[in-house]
JSON list of C-alpha atoms in Angstrom, two decimals:
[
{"chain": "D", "resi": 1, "resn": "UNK", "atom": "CA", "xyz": [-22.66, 16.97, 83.90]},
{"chain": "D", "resi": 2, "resn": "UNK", "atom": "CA", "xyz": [-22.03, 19.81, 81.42]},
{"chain": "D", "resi": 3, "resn": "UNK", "atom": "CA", "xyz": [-19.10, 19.99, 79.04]},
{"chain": "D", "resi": 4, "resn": "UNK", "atom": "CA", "xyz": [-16.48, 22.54, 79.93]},
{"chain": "D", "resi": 5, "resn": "UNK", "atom": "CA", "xyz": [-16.70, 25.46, 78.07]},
{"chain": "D", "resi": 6, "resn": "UNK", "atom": "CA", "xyz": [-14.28, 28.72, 78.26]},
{"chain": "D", "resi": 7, "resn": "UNK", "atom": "CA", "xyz": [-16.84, 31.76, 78.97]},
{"chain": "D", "resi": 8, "resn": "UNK", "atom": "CA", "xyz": [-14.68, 34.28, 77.71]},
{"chain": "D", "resi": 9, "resn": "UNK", "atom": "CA", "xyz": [-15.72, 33.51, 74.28]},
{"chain": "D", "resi": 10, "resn": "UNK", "atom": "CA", "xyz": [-18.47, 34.22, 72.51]},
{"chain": "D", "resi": 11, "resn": "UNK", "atom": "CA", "xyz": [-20.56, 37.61, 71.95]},
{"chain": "D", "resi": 12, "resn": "UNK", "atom": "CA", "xyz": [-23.29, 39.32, 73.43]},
{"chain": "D", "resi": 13, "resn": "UNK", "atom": "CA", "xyz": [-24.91, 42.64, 74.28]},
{"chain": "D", "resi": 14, "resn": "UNK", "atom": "CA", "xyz": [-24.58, 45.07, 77.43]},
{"chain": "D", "resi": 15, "resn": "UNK", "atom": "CA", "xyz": [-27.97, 47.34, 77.84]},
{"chain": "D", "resi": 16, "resn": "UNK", "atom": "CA", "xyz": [-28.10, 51.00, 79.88]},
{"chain": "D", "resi": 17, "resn": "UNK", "atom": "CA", "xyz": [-30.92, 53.09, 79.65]},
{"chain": "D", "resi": 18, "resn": "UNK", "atom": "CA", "xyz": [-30.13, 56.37, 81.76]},
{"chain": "D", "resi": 19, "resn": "UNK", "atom": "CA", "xyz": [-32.79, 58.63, 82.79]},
{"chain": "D", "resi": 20, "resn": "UNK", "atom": "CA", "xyz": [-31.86, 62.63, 82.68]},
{"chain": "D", "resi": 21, "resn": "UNK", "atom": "CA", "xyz": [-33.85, 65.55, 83.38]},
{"chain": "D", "resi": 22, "resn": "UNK", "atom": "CA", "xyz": [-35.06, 66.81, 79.87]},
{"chain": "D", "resi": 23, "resn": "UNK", "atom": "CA", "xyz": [-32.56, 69.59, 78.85]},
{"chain": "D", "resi": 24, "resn": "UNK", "atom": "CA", "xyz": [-32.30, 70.80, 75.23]},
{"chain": "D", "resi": 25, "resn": "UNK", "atom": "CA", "xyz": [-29.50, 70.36, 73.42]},
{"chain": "D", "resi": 26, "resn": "UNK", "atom": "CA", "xyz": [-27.89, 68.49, 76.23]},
{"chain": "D", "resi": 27, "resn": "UNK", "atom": "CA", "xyz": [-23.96, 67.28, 75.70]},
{"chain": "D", "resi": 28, "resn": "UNK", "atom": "CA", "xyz": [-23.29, 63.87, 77.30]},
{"chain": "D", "resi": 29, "resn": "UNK", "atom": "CA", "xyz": [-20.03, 61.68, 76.25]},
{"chain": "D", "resi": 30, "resn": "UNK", "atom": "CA", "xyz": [-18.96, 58.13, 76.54]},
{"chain": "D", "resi": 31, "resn": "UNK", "atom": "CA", "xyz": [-15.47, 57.01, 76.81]},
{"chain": "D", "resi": 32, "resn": "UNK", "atom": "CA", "xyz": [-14.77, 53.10, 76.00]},
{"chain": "D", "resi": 33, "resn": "UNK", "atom": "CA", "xyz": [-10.82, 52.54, 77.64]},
{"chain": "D", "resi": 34, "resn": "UNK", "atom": "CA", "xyz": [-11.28, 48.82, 76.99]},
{"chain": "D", "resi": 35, "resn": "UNK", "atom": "CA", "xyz": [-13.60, 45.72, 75.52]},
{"chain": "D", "resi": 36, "resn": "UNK", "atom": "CA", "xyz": [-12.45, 42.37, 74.38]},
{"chain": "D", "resi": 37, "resn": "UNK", "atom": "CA", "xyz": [-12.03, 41.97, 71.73]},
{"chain": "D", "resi": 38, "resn": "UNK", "atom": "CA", "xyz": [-14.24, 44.10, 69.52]},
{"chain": "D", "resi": 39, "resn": "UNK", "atom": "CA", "xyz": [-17.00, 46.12, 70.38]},
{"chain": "D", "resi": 40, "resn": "UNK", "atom": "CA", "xyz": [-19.90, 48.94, 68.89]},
{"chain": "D", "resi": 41, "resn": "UNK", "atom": "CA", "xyz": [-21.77, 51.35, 70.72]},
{"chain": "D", "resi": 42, "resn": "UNK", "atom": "CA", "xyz": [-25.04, 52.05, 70.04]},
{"chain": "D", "resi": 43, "resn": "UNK", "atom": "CA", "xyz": [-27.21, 55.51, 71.52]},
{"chain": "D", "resi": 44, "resn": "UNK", "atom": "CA", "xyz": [-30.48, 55.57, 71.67]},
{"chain": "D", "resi": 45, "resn": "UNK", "atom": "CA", "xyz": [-30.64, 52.88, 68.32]},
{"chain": "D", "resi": 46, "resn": "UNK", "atom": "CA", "xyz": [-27.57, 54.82, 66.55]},
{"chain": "D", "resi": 47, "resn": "UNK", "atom": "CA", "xyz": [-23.99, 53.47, 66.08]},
{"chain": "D", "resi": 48, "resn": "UNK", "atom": "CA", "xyz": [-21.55, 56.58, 67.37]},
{"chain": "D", "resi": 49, "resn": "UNK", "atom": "CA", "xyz": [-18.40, 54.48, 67.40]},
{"chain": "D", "resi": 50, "resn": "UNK", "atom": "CA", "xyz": [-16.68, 51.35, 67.35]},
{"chain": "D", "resi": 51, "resn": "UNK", "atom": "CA", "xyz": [-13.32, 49.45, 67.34]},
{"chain": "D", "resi": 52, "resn": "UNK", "atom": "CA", "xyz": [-13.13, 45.49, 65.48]},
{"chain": "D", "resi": 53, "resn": "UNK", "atom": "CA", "xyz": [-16.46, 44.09, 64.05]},
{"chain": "D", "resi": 54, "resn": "UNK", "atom": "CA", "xyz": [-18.72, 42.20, 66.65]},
{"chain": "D", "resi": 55, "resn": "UNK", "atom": "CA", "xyz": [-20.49, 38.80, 65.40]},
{"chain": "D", "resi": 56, "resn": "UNK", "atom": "CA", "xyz": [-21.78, 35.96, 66.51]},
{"chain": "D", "resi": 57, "resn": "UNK", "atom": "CA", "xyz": [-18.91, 33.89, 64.88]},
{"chain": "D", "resi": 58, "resn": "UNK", "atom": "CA", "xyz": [-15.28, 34.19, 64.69]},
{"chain": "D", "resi": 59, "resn": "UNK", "atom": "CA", "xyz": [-15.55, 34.16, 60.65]},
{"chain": "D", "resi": 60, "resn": "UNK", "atom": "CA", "xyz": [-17.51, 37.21, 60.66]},
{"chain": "D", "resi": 61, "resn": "UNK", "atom": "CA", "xyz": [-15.73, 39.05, 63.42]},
{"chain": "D", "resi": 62, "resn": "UNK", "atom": "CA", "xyz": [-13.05, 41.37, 63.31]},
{"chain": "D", "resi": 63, "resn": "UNK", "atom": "CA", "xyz": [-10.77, 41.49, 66.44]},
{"chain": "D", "resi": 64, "resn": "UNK", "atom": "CA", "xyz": [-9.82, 45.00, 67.68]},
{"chain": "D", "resi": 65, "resn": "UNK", "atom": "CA", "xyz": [-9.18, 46.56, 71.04]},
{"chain": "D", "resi": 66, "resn": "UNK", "atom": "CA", "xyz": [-8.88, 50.24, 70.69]},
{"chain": "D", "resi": 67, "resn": "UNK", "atom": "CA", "xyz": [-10.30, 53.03, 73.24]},
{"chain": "D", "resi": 68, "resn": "UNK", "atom": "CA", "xyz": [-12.60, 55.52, 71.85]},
{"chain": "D", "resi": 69, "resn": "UNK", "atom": "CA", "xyz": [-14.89, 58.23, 72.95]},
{"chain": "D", "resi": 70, "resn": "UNK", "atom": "CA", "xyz": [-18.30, 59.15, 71.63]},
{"chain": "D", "resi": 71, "resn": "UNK", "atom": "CA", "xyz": [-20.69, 62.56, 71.97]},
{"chain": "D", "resi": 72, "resn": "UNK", "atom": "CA", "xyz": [-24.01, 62.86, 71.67]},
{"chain": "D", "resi": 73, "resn": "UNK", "atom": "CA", "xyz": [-26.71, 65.36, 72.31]},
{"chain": "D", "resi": 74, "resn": "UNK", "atom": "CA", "xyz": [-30.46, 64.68, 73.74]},
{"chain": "D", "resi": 75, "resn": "UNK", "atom": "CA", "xyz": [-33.67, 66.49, 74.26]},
{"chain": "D", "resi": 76, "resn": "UNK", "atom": "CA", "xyz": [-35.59, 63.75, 76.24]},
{"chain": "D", "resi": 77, "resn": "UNK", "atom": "CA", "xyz": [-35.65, 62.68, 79.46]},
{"chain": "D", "resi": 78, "resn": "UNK", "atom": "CA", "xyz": [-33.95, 58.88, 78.74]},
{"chain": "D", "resi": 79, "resn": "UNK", "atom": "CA", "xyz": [-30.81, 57.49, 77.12]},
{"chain": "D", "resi": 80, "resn": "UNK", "atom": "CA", "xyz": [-30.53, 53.87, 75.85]},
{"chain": "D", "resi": 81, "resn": "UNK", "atom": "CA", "xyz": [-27.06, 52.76, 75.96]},
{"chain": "D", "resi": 82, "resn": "UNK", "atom": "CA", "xyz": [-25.78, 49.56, 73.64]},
{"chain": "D", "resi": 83, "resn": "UNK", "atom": "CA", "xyz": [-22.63, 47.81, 73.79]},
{"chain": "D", "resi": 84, "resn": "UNK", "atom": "CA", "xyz": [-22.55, 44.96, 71.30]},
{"chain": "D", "resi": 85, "resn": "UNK", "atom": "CA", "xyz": [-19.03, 42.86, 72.24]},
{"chain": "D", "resi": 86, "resn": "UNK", "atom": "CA", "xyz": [-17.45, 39.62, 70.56]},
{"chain": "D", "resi": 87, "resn": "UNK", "atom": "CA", "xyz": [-14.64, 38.28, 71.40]},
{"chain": "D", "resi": 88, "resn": "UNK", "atom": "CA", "xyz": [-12.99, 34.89, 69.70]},
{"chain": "D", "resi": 89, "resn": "UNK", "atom": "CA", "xyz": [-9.04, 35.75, 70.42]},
{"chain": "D", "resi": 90, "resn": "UNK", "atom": "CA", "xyz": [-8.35, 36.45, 74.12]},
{"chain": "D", "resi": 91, "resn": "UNK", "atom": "CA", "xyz": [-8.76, 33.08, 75.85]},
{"chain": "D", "resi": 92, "resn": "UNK", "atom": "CA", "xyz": [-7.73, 34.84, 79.06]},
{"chain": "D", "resi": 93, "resn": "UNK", "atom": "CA", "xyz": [-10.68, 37.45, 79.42]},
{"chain": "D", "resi": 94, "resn": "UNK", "atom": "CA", "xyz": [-13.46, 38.83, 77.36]},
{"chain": "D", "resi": 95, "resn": "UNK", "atom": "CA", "xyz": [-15.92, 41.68, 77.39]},
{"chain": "D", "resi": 96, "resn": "UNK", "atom": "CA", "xyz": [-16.15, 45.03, 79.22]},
{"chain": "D", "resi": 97, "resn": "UNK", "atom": "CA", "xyz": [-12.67, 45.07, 81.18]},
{"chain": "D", "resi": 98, "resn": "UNK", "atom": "CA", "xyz": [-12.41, 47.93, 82.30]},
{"chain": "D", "resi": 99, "resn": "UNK", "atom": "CA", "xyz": [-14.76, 51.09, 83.75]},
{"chain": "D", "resi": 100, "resn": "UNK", "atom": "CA", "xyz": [-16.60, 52.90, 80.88]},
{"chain": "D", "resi": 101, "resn": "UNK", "atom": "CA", "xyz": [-17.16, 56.50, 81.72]},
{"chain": "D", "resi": 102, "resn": "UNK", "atom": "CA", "xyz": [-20.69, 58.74, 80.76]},
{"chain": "D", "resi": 103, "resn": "UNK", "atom": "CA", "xyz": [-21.08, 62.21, 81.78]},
{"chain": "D", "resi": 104, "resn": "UNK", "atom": "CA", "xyz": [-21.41, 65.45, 80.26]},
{"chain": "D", "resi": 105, "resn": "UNK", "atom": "CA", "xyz": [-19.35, 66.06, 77.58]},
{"chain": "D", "resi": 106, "resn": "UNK", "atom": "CA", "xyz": [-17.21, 68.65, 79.35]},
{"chain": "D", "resi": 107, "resn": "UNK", "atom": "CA", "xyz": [-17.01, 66.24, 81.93]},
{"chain": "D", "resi": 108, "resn": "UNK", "atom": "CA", "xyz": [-15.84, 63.37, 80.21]},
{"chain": "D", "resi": 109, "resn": "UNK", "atom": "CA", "xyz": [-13.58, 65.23, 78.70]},
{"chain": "D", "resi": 110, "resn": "UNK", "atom": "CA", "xyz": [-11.86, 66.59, 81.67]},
{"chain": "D", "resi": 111, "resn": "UNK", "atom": "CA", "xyz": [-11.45, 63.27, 83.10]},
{"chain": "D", "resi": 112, "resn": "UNK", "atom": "CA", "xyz": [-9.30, 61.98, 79.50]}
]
């Protein structure tokens, strides 16, 4: 039998990678409503934005839970999306919570 453990704890790492037709200069935009408890995104190996300090321990971590957008612009033909998350306060849930939206930046923006 394994011990109990409460899943919502912990840390980890989300991966995307998005393949789009090769457009110079293209505008895409992430919006980030929610993550438990703290959280840093991550395009194509570059931090755009983040809210709290994700860790792999609750003595490192900083706990923060504020939406934020991001905008970015690519000329090749593939996006790699990374959400890094930790959470060590919300015993109740933990992690993406709710929908994250990616589009093109005028489209993301009419939306928020």
């Amino acid at each position: 039998m394994f011990p109990q453990t409460d899943s919502h704890y912990g840390y980890g790492s989300y991966r995307l990678r998005i393949q789009v037709t090769p457009d110079q200069g293209q505008s895409f935009a992430i919006r980030v409503p929610s993550i438990q408890s703290s959280s840093e995104l991550y395009v194509n190996g570059r931090l755009l934005a983040n809210s709290g300090q994700p860790a792999p321990n609750e003595h490192q971590y900083t706990a923060r839970n504020v939406p934020y957008s991001a905008f970015f612009a690519t000329d090749g033909g593939e996006i790699e999306i990374v959400i890094q998350t930790a959470n060590y306060l919300n015993s109740s849930t933990g992690g993406i919570v709710r929908s994250i939206s990616f589009g093109t930046a005028p489209a993301v923006g009419r939306r928020h």
